[in-house]
Amino acid sequence: VRQEMMGLLGRNSGSPYMVGRYNFYASLFKGTPYAITIEGTFRSIGTIQTADLKAHHARMYSPENMIITVGTNEDPAQILAMLKEEFGQKPPTGYKPPEMTRPDTSAGVARAHEKMEKEQVYIYLGHLLPDAFSPEAAALDVAGEILSRRLADTLREKQGLAYSVGASVNLD
C-alpha cells in the first residue's frame, strides 16, 4: 500500500491540475485541516508504521465515532441485538474530532505559483463562502452553476481556449 500511495503522490506531483488544487487549498485554508491533502505527503506516507495504522483504526472506528446504517427486511429487534453484541462491547476511546475553524481572511489576496515542465496551465481563483446554513447558500449554488455553464460555453466552445473550465460552489 505504501508503494501504491507513493506512486499516486508521484503522479499527482506531475499533474498541473493536482498541483494547482493542492496549492489553492493550502493557500485558501492556511492553518486549518482543509489545507492538508488527504493523500498525505511523501514524508508522511514514508514514516507511517503499523502501530500508527492500528491506533488510527481504533480511534476512528470507536463507538462514539460511528454511524451504522442498516437496510434489511429482517426483524429490527434481531438486527439490533446483533449490532449490540458486535459493537456494544467496544469501549469508548474518548476521541473527539477536531473543531473546524474558519480560516483568517484578513491577510487579503494569497498567491501561489508553481512552475512545471508542462504546456498545460491550471488557474484556481476562489474565496471563502458562507456555510451551508446561510440564507445565501441556494443563490450561491445557482450562481456557481450559471457561471460554470457560461465559462464553458464562452471559453471552451466559442473561443476554443480551454479543454476544461468551470466554476463550483462548496458549502461545508
Short mmCIF file of N, CA and C in Angstrom, two decimals:
data_model
loop_
_atom_site.label_atom_id
_atom_site.label_comp_id
_atom_site.label_asym_id
_atom_site.label_seq_id
_atom_site.Cartn_x
_atom_site.Cartn_y
_atom_site.Cartn_z
N VAL A 1 0.84 -1.19 0.00
CA VAL A 1 0.00 0.00 0.00
C VAL A 1 0.88 1.25 0.00
N ARG A 2 1.98 1.18 0.74
CA ARG A 2 2.89 2.33 0.78
C ARG A 2 3.40 2.64 -0.63
N GLN A 3 3.78 1.60 -1.39
CA GLN A 3 4.27 1.81 -2.75
C GLN A 3 3.17 2.40 -3.64
N GLU A 4 1.95 1.92 -3.49
CA GLU A 4 0.83 2.46 -4.27
C GLU A 4 0.60 3.93 -3.95
N MET A 5 0.65 4.27 -2.66
CA MET A 5 0.46 5.67 -2.25
C MET A 5 1.59 6.55 -2.77
N MET A 6 2.82 6.04 -2.73
CA MET A 6 3.95 6.80 -3.25
C MET A 6 3.79 7.02 -4.76
N GLY A 7 3.30 6.00 -5.46
CA GLY A 7 3.04 6.14 -6.90
C GLY A 7 1.99 7.19 -7.18
N LEU A 8 0.92 7.17 -6.38
CA LEU A 8 -0.15 8.17 -6.53
C LEU A 8 0.39 9.58 -6.29
N LEU A 9 1.18 9.74 -5.22
CA LEU A 9 1.76 11.05 -4.93
C LEU A 9 2.68 11.51 -6.06
N GLY A 10 3.43 10.56 -6.63
CA GLY A 10 4.31 10.90 -7.75
C GLY A 10 3.53 11.36 -8.96
N ARG A 11 2.45 10.64 -9.30
CA ARG A 11 1.61 11.04 -10.43
C ARG A 11 0.99 12.41 -10.17
N ASN A 12 0.48 12.61 -8.96
CA ASN A 12 -0.16 13.88 -8.64
C ASN A 12 0.82 15.05 -8.68
N SER A 13 2.06 14.80 -8.30
CA SER A 13 3.05 15.89 -8.29
C SER A 13 3.42 16.34 -9.70
N GLY A 14 3.11 15.52 -10.70
CA GLY A 14 3.37 15.89 -12.08
C GLY A 14 2.15 16.41 -12.81
N SER A 15 1.03 16.50 -12.12
CA SER A 15 -0.22 16.94 -12.73
C SER A 15 -0.49 18.40 -12.42
N PRO A 16 -0.54 19.27 -13.43
CA PRO A 16 -0.84 20.67 -13.17
C PRO A 16 -2.18 20.85 -12.44
N TYR A 17 -3.15 20.02 -12.77
CA TYR A 17 -4.45 20.09 -12.09
C TYR A 17 -4.31 19.83 -10.60
N MET A 18 -3.62 18.74 -10.22
CA MET A 18 -3.49 18.39 -8.81
C MET A 18 -2.58 19.36 -8.07
N VAL A 19 -1.49 19.79 -8.69
CA VAL A 19 -0.60 20.75 -8.04
C VAL A 19 -1.33 22.07 -7.81
N GLY A 20 -2.09 22.52 -8.81
CA GLY A 20 -2.88 23.74 -8.65
C GLY A 20 -3.90 23.60 -7.54
N ARG A 21 -4.56 22.45 -7.51
CA ARG A 21 -5.58 22.20 -6.48
C ARG A 21 -4.96 22.22 -5.08
N TYR A 22 -3.84 21.50 -4.92
CA TYR A 22 -3.18 21.45 -3.61
C TYR A 22 -2.76 22.86 -3.17
N ASN A 23 -2.16 23.62 -4.09
CA ASN A 23 -1.71 24.97 -3.74
C ASN A 23 -2.89 25.88 -3.41
N PHE A 24 -3.99 25.72 -4.13
CA PHE A 24 -5.18 26.52 -3.88
C PHE A 24 -5.71 26.27 -2.47
N TYR A 25 -5.91 25.00 -2.13
CA TYR A 25 -6.44 24.68 -0.80
C TYR A 25 -5.45 25.05 0.31
N ALA A 26 -4.17 24.87 0.06
CA ALA A 26 -3.17 25.24 1.07
C ALA A 26 -3.19 26.74 1.33
N SER A 27 -3.43 27.52 0.29
CA SER A 27 -3.48 28.99 0.45
C SER A 27 -4.80 29.44 1.06
N LEU A 28 -5.90 28.91 0.55
CA LEU A 28 -7.22 29.35 1.00
C LEU A 28 -7.48 28.96 2.45
N PHE A 29 -7.05 27.76 2.82
CA PHE A 29 -7.37 27.24 4.15
C PHE A 29 -6.15 27.16 5.07
N LYS A 30 -5.19 28.02 4.84
CA LYS A 30 -3.95 28.01 5.62
C LYS A 30 -4.23 27.95 7.12
N GLY A 31 -3.54 27.03 7.79
CA GLY A 31 -3.67 26.90 9.24
C GLY A 31 -4.83 26.05 9.70
N THR A 32 -5.56 25.40 8.77
CA THR A 32 -6.67 24.53 9.14
C THR A 32 -6.46 23.14 8.52
N PRO A 33 -7.18 22.13 8.99
CA PRO A 33 -7.04 20.79 8.40
C PRO A 33 -7.36 20.74 6.91
N TYR A 34 -8.21 21.64 6.41
CA TYR A 34 -8.54 21.65 4.97
C TYR A 34 -7.32 21.98 4.11
N ALA A 35 -6.29 22.55 4.67
CA ALA A 35 -5.10 22.92 3.90
C ALA A 35 -4.21 21.71 3.61
N ILE A 36 -4.46 20.61 4.27
CA ILE A 36 -3.61 19.43 4.15
C ILE A 36 -4.25 18.43 3.20
N THR A 37 -3.47 17.86 2.30
CA THR A 37 -4.02 16.88 1.36
C THR A 37 -4.39 15.60 2.09
N ILE A 38 -5.49 15.01 1.67
CA ILE A 38 -5.96 13.78 2.31
C ILE A 38 -5.03 12.61 1.99
N GLU A 39 -4.33 12.68 0.86
CA GLU A 39 -3.43 11.60 0.47
C GLU A 39 -2.13 11.58 1.27
N GLY A 40 -1.82 12.68 1.93
CA GLY A 40 -0.56 12.77 2.67
C GLY A 40 0.55 13.29 1.78
N THR A 41 1.77 13.17 2.28
CA THR A 41 2.95 13.61 1.54
C THR A 41 3.92 12.44 1.47
N PHE A 42 4.98 12.58 0.67
CA PHE A 42 6.00 11.53 0.60
C PHE A 42 6.55 11.26 2.00
N ARG A 43 6.74 12.33 2.76
CA ARG A 43 7.30 12.19 4.11
C ARG A 43 6.33 11.47 5.04
N SER A 44 5.05 11.90 5.05
CA SER A 44 4.10 11.28 5.97
C SER A 44 3.84 9.83 5.62
N ILE A 45 3.72 9.52 4.34
CA ILE A 45 3.49 8.12 3.93
C ILE A 45 4.73 7.28 4.24
N GLY A 46 5.89 7.86 4.05
CA GLY A 46 7.14 7.13 4.29
C GLY A 46 7.40 6.82 5.75
N THR A 47 6.79 7.58 6.66
CA THR A 47 7.07 7.38 8.09
C THR A 47 5.96 6.64 8.83
N ILE A 48 4.85 6.33 8.16
CA ILE A 48 3.76 5.61 8.84
C ILE A 48 4.22 4.20 9.21
N GLN A 49 3.92 3.82 10.44
CA GLN A 49 4.25 2.49 10.94
C GLN A 49 2.95 1.73 11.21
N THR A 50 3.06 0.42 11.35
CA THR A 50 1.89 -0.42 11.64
C THR A 50 1.17 0.05 12.89
N ALA A 51 1.90 0.41 13.92
CA ALA A 51 1.28 0.88 15.17
C ALA A 51 0.45 2.15 14.92
N ASP A 52 0.91 3.02 14.01
CA ASP A 52 0.14 4.22 13.67
C ASP A 52 -1.20 3.86 13.05
N LEU A 53 -1.18 2.89 12.15
CA LEU A 53 -2.42 2.47 11.49
C LEU A 53 -3.38 1.82 12.48
N LYS A 54 -2.86 1.01 13.38
CA LYS A 54 -3.71 0.37 14.39
C LYS A 54 -4.33 1.40 15.33
N ALA A 55 -3.55 2.40 15.72
CA ALA A 55 -4.07 3.45 16.60
C ALA A 55 -5.13 4.28 15.88
N HIS A 56 -4.90 4.56 14.62
CA HIS A 56 -5.87 5.32 13.82
C HIS A 56 -7.17 4.53 13.70
N HIS A 57 -7.07 3.26 13.40
CA HIS A 57 -8.26 2.41 13.26
C HIS A 57 -9.04 2.37 14.57
N ALA A 58 -8.36 2.18 15.68
CA ALA A 58 -9.05 2.12 16.98
C ALA A 58 -9.75 3.44 17.30
N ARG A 59 -9.13 4.56 16.94
CA ARG A 59 -9.70 5.87 17.22
C ARG A 59 -10.89 6.16 16.30
N MET A 60 -10.75 5.87 15.02
CA MET A 60 -11.79 6.22 14.07
C MET A 60 -12.98 5.26 14.09
N TYR A 61 -12.74 3.99 14.42
CA TYR A 61 -13.82 3.00 14.45
C TYR A 61 -14.23 2.70 15.89
N SER A 62 -14.37 3.74 16.67
CA SER A 62 -14.78 3.62 18.05
C SER A 62 -16.28 3.91 18.14
N PRO A 63 -16.93 3.45 19.19
CA PRO A 63 -18.39 3.63 19.30
C PRO A 63 -18.84 5.08 19.17
N GLU A 64 -18.08 6.02 19.72
CA GLU A 64 -18.52 7.41 19.66
C GLU A 64 -18.23 8.07 18.31
N ASN A 65 -17.63 7.33 17.39
CA ASN A 65 -17.29 7.91 16.09
C ASN A 65 -17.87 7.10 14.93
N MET A 66 -18.93 6.32 15.19
CA MET A 66 -19.51 5.50 14.13
C MET A 66 -20.98 5.83 13.92
N ILE A 67 -21.39 5.72 12.69
CA ILE A 67 -22.80 5.76 12.33
C ILE A 67 -23.05 4.48 11.56
N ILE A 68 -23.99 3.70 12.01
CA ILE A 68 -24.29 2.43 11.36
C ILE A 68 -25.67 2.54 10.72
N THR A 69 -25.73 2.23 9.43
CA THR A 69 -26.98 2.24 8.70
C THR A 69 -27.28 0.82 8.26
N VAL A 70 -28.49 0.37 8.51
CA VAL A 70 -28.89 -1.00 8.15
C VAL A 70 -30.10 -0.93 7.24
N GLY A 71 -30.03 -1.62 6.14
CA GLY A 71 -31.17 -1.74 5.24
C GLY A 71 -31.47 -3.23 5.08
N THR A 72 -32.57 -3.69 5.62
CA THR A 72 -32.90 -5.12 5.56
C THR A 72 -34.39 -5.31 5.77
N ASN A 73 -34.86 -6.49 5.41
CA ASN A 73 -36.25 -6.83 5.72
C ASN A 73 -36.32 -7.79 6.90
N GLU A 74 -35.19 -7.96 7.59
CA GLU A 74 -35.15 -8.81 8.78
C GLU A 74 -35.82 -8.09 9.96
N ASP A 75 -36.09 -8.86 11.00
CA ASP A 75 -36.71 -8.32 12.21
C ASP A 75 -35.78 -7.28 12.84
N PRO A 76 -36.24 -6.03 13.03
CA PRO A 76 -35.39 -5.00 13.61
C PRO A 76 -34.82 -5.37 14.98
N ALA A 77 -35.60 -6.06 15.81
CA ALA A 77 -35.11 -6.44 17.14
C ALA A 77 -33.92 -7.40 17.01
N GLN A 78 -34.00 -8.30 16.05
CA GLN A 78 -32.90 -9.27 15.83
C GLN A 78 -31.65 -8.54 15.34
N ILE A 79 -31.82 -7.61 14.43
CA ILE A 79 -30.68 -6.85 13.91
C ILE A 79 -30.07 -5.99 15.00
N LEU A 80 -30.90 -5.34 15.80
CA LEU A 80 -30.40 -4.50 16.89
C LEU A 80 -29.63 -5.33 17.91
N ALA A 81 -30.14 -6.53 18.22
CA ALA A 81 -29.43 -7.42 19.15
C ALA A 81 -28.07 -7.82 18.58
N MET A 82 -28.01 -8.11 17.29
CA MET A 82 -26.75 -8.48 16.65
C MET A 82 -25.76 -7.31 16.70
N LEU A 83 -26.24 -6.10 16.43
CA LEU A 83 -25.36 -4.93 16.47
C LEU A 83 -24.85 -4.66 17.88
N LYS A 84 -25.73 -4.79 18.86
CA LYS A 84 -25.31 -4.58 20.25
C LYS A 84 -24.26 -5.60 20.65
N GLU A 85 -24.44 -6.85 20.20
CA GLU A 85 -23.46 -7.89 20.52
C GLU A 85 -22.12 -7.59 19.86
N GLU A 86 -22.17 -7.14 18.63
CA GLU A 86 -20.94 -6.88 17.88
C GLU A 86 -20.23 -5.61 18.34
N PHE A 87 -20.99 -4.54 18.54
CA PHE A 87 -20.38 -3.24 18.82
C PHE A 87 -20.57 -2.76 20.25
N GLY A 88 -21.48 -3.34 20.98
CA GLY A 88 -21.78 -2.87 22.33
C GLY A 88 -20.67 -3.11 23.33
N GLN A 89 -19.75 -4.01 23.03
CA GLN A 89 -18.66 -4.33 23.95
C GLN A 89 -17.43 -3.46 23.74
N LYS A 90 -17.43 -2.69 22.66
CA LYS A 90 -16.26 -1.86 22.38
C LYS A 90 -16.24 -0.66 23.34
N PRO A 91 -15.15 -0.48 24.05
CA PRO A 91 -15.08 0.66 24.99
C PRO A 91 -14.87 1.97 24.23
N PRO A 92 -15.45 3.04 24.72
CA PRO A 92 -15.20 4.34 24.07
C PRO A 92 -13.74 4.74 24.24
N THR A 93 -13.23 5.46 23.25
CA THR A 93 -11.82 5.87 23.28
C THR A 93 -11.64 7.30 23.76
N GLY A 94 -12.74 8.04 23.83
CA GLY A 94 -12.63 9.45 24.20
C GLY A 94 -12.27 10.34 23.02
N TYR A 95 -12.25 9.76 21.81
CA TYR A 95 -11.90 10.53 20.62
C TYR A 95 -12.93 11.62 20.37
N LYS A 96 -12.46 12.81 20.13
CA LYS A 96 -13.30 13.93 19.75
C LYS A 96 -12.72 14.51 18.46
N PRO A 97 -13.52 14.59 17.41
CA PRO A 97 -12.99 15.15 16.17
C PRO A 97 -12.60 16.61 16.36
N PRO A 98 -11.61 17.06 15.61
CA PRO A 98 -11.18 18.45 15.77
C PRO A 98 -12.28 19.42 15.34
N GLU A 99 -12.38 20.52 16.04
CA GLU A 99 -13.32 21.57 15.67
C GLU A 99 -12.76 22.31 14.47
N MET A 100 -13.58 22.48 13.47
CA MET A 100 -13.15 23.24 12.30
C MET A 100 -13.33 24.72 12.58
N THR A 101 -12.30 25.46 12.30
CA THR A 101 -12.37 26.90 12.48
C THR A 101 -12.29 27.56 11.12
N ARG A 102 -12.95 28.66 10.99
CA ARG A 102 -12.92 29.39 9.72
C ARG A 102 -11.54 30.03 9.58
N PRO A 103 -10.91 29.86 8.41
CA PRO A 103 -9.59 30.47 8.21
C PRO A 103 -9.66 31.99 8.31
N ASP A 104 -8.56 32.57 8.68
CA ASP A 104 -8.46 34.02 8.80
C ASP A 104 -8.38 34.62 7.39
N THR A 105 -9.28 35.52 7.08
CA THR A 105 -9.29 36.14 5.75
C THR A 105 -8.71 37.54 5.75
N SER A 106 -8.17 37.96 6.87
CA SER A 106 -7.67 39.33 6.97
C SER A 106 -6.38 39.55 6.19
N ALA A 107 -5.75 38.48 5.73
CA ALA A 107 -4.47 38.61 5.03
C ALA A 107 -4.64 39.15 3.61
N GLY A 108 -5.86 39.20 3.10
CA GLY A 108 -6.08 39.71 1.74
C GLY A 108 -5.83 38.64 0.70
N VAL A 109 -5.25 39.03 -0.40
CA VAL A 109 -5.04 38.11 -1.52
C VAL A 109 -3.85 37.21 -1.23
N ALA A 110 -4.03 35.93 -1.44
CA ALA A 110 -2.93 34.97 -1.31
C ALA A 110 -2.64 34.41 -2.69
N ARG A 111 -1.38 34.32 -3.04
CA ARG A 111 -0.99 33.81 -4.35
C ARG A 111 -0.06 32.62 -4.17
N ALA A 112 -0.23 31.66 -5.05
CA ALA A 112 0.68 30.52 -5.09
C ALA A 112 0.93 30.20 -6.55
N HIS A 113 2.18 30.00 -6.90
CA HIS A 113 2.55 29.70 -8.27
C HIS A 113 3.62 28.62 -8.25
N GLU A 114 3.44 27.61 -9.03
CA GLU A 114 4.44 26.56 -9.13
C GLU A 114 4.71 26.28 -10.60
N LYS A 115 5.92 26.56 -11.02
CA LYS A 115 6.31 26.34 -12.41
C LYS A 115 6.54 24.85 -12.63
N MET A 116 5.98 24.34 -13.72
CA MET A 116 6.13 22.92 -14.05
C MET A 116 6.59 22.82 -15.50
N GLU A 117 7.19 21.71 -15.83
CA GLU A 117 7.64 21.46 -17.20
C GLU A 117 6.49 20.89 -18.03
N LYS A 118 5.41 21.65 -18.15
CA LYS A 118 4.22 21.24 -18.88
C LYS A 118 3.74 22.40 -19.73
N GLU A 119 3.04 22.08 -20.81
CA GLU A 119 2.42 23.13 -21.60
C GLU A 119 1.05 23.50 -21.03
N GLN A 120 0.55 22.68 -20.17
CA GLN A 120 -0.77 22.86 -19.58
C GLN A 120 -0.68 23.81 -18.38
N VAL A 121 -1.72 24.60 -18.18
CA VAL A 121 -1.79 25.52 -17.05
C VAL A 121 -3.12 25.34 -16.35
N TYR A 122 -3.11 25.35 -15.04
CA TYR A 122 -4.34 25.35 -14.26
C TYR A 122 -4.36 26.61 -13.42
N ILE A 123 -5.47 27.30 -13.44
CA ILE A 123 -5.63 28.52 -12.67
C ILE A 123 -6.82 28.33 -11.75
N TYR A 124 -6.59 28.52 -10.48
CA TYR A 124 -7.66 28.47 -9.48
C TYR A 124 -7.85 29.86 -8.91
N LEU A 125 -9.09 30.28 -8.84
CA LEU A 125 -9.47 31.53 -8.18
C LEU A 125 -10.57 31.19 -7.20
N GLY A 126 -10.52 31.77 -6.02
CA GLY A 126 -11.57 31.44 -5.07
C GLY A 126 -11.60 32.37 -3.88
N HIS A 127 -12.62 32.18 -3.11
CA HIS A 127 -12.82 32.98 -1.91
C HIS A 127 -13.64 32.15 -0.94
N LEU A 128 -13.47 32.39 0.34
CA LEU A 128 -14.29 31.71 1.33
C LEU A 128 -15.74 32.15 1.20
N LEU A 129 -16.64 31.20 1.29
CA LEU A 129 -18.07 31.47 1.17
C LEU A 129 -18.75 31.23 2.51
N PRO A 130 -19.99 31.67 2.63
CA PRO A 130 -20.75 31.37 3.85
C PRO A 130 -20.94 29.86 3.98
N ASP A 131 -21.41 29.42 5.12
CA ASP A 131 -21.62 27.98 5.31
C ASP A 131 -22.94 27.54 4.69
N ALA A 132 -23.19 26.24 4.71
CA ALA A 132 -24.35 25.65 4.06
C ALA A 132 -25.67 26.12 4.66
N PHE A 133 -25.65 26.64 5.88
CA PHE A 133 -26.88 27.08 6.54
C PHE A 133 -27.17 28.56 6.30
N SER A 134 -26.33 29.21 5.52
CA SER A 134 -26.50 30.62 5.25
C SER A 134 -27.73 30.84 4.36
N PRO A 135 -28.43 31.96 4.54
CA PRO A 135 -29.56 32.27 3.66
C PRO A 135 -29.12 32.44 2.19
N GLU A 136 -27.83 32.72 1.98
CA GLU A 136 -27.33 32.90 0.61
C GLU A 136 -26.93 31.60 -0.07
N ALA A 137 -26.99 30.47 0.62
CA ALA A 137 -26.49 29.20 0.09
C ALA A 137 -27.13 28.81 -1.23
N ALA A 138 -28.44 28.85 -1.32
CA ALA A 138 -29.13 28.45 -2.56
C ALA A 138 -28.76 29.37 -3.71
N ALA A 139 -28.72 30.66 -3.45
CA ALA A 139 -28.36 31.62 -4.51
C ALA A 139 -26.93 31.41 -4.98
N LEU A 140 -26.02 31.10 -4.06
CA LEU A 140 -24.63 30.84 -4.44
C LEU A 140 -24.52 29.59 -5.30
N ASP A 141 -25.27 28.54 -4.96
CA ASP A 141 -25.28 27.33 -5.78
C ASP A 141 -25.73 27.62 -7.20
N VAL A 142 -26.82 28.36 -7.32
CA VAL A 142 -27.36 28.70 -8.65
C VAL A 142 -26.37 29.58 -9.41
N ALA A 143 -25.80 30.58 -8.76
CA ALA A 143 -24.84 31.46 -9.41
C ALA A 143 -23.60 30.68 -9.87
N GLY A 144 -23.14 29.75 -9.06
CA GLY A 144 -21.99 28.92 -9.44
C GLY A 144 -22.28 28.08 -10.67
N GLU A 145 -23.47 27.52 -10.75
CA GLU A 145 -23.85 26.72 -11.92
C GLU A 145 -23.96 27.58 -13.17
N ILE A 146 -24.55 28.76 -13.05
CA ILE A 146 -24.67 29.67 -14.20
C ILE A 146 -23.28 30.09 -14.67
N LEU A 147 -22.41 30.48 -13.74
CA LEU A 147 -21.05 30.88 -14.10
C LEU A 147 -20.31 29.75 -14.79
N SER A 148 -20.43 28.53 -14.26
CA SER A 148 -19.75 27.39 -14.84
C SER A 148 -20.19 27.15 -16.28
N ARG A 149 -21.48 27.19 -16.52
CA ARG A 149 -22.00 26.98 -17.88
C ARG A 149 -21.56 28.08 -18.84
N ARG A 150 -21.58 29.31 -18.36
CA ARG A 150 -21.16 30.42 -19.23
C ARG A 150 -19.67 30.36 -19.54
N LEU A 151 -18.85 30.01 -18.54
CA LEU A 151 -17.41 29.86 -18.78
C LEU A 151 -17.17 28.77 -19.83
N ALA A 152 -17.82 27.63 -19.65
CA ALA A 152 -17.64 26.53 -20.59
C ALA A 152 -18.08 26.92 -21.99
N ASP A 153 -19.22 27.58 -22.10
CA ASP A 153 -19.73 27.97 -23.41
C ASP A 153 -18.83 29.01 -24.08
N THR A 154 -18.43 30.01 -23.32
CA THR A 154 -17.65 31.11 -23.91
C THR A 154 -16.20 30.71 -24.16
N LEU A 155 -15.51 30.22 -23.13
CA LEU A 155 -14.07 29.96 -23.27
C LEU A 155 -13.74 28.67 -24.01
N ARG A 156 -14.54 27.64 -23.78
CA ARG A 156 -14.23 26.36 -24.42
C ARG A 156 -14.91 26.25 -25.79
N GLU A 157 -16.22 26.44 -25.84
CA GLU A 157 -16.96 26.19 -27.07
C GLU A 157 -16.79 27.30 -28.10
N LYS A 158 -16.98 28.55 -27.71
CA LYS A 158 -16.94 29.65 -28.67
C LYS A 158 -15.52 30.09 -29.02
N GLN A 159 -14.64 30.17 -28.00
CA GLN A 159 -13.30 30.68 -28.26
C GLN A 159 -12.24 29.59 -28.37
N GLY A 160 -12.56 28.37 -27.94
CA GLY A 160 -11.60 27.26 -28.03
C GLY A 160 -10.35 27.47 -27.20
N LEU A 161 -10.47 28.15 -26.07
CA LEU A 161 -9.30 28.50 -25.26
C LEU A 161 -8.97 27.51 -24.16
N ALA A 162 -9.84 26.54 -23.91
CA ALA A 162 -9.59 25.65 -22.77
C ALA A 162 -10.19 24.28 -23.03
N TYR A 163 -9.53 23.27 -22.50
CA TYR A 163 -10.09 21.92 -22.54
C TYR A 163 -11.13 21.75 -21.44
N SER A 164 -10.81 22.27 -20.30
CA SER A 164 -11.67 22.09 -19.13
C SER A 164 -11.79 23.42 -18.42
N VAL A 165 -13.00 23.84 -18.17
CA VAL A 165 -13.21 25.10 -17.47
C VAL A 165 -14.51 24.98 -16.68
N GLY A 166 -14.57 25.62 -15.55
CA GLY A 166 -15.79 25.55 -14.77
C GLY A 166 -15.68 26.33 -13.48
N ALA A 167 -16.80 26.39 -12.80
CA ALA A 167 -16.88 27.04 -11.50
C ALA A 167 -17.67 26.12 -10.59
N SER A 168 -17.37 26.18 -9.32
CA SER A 168 -18.13 25.36 -8.37
C SER A 168 -18.28 26.11 -7.05
N VAL A 169 -19.28 25.71 -6.31
CA VAL A 169 -19.55 26.28 -5.00
C VAL A 169 -19.58 25.13 -4.03
N ASN A 170 -18.74 25.17 -3.00
CA ASN A 170 -18.73 24.14 -1.97
C ASN A 170 -19.06 24.78 -0.64
N LEU A 171 -20.15 24.35 -0.06
CA LEU A 171 -20.60 24.92 1.22
C LEU A 171 -20.55 23.84 2.28
N ASP A 172 -19.55 23.89 3.13
CA ASP A 172 -19.43 22.90 4.21
C ASP A 172 -20.09 23.42 5.46
#
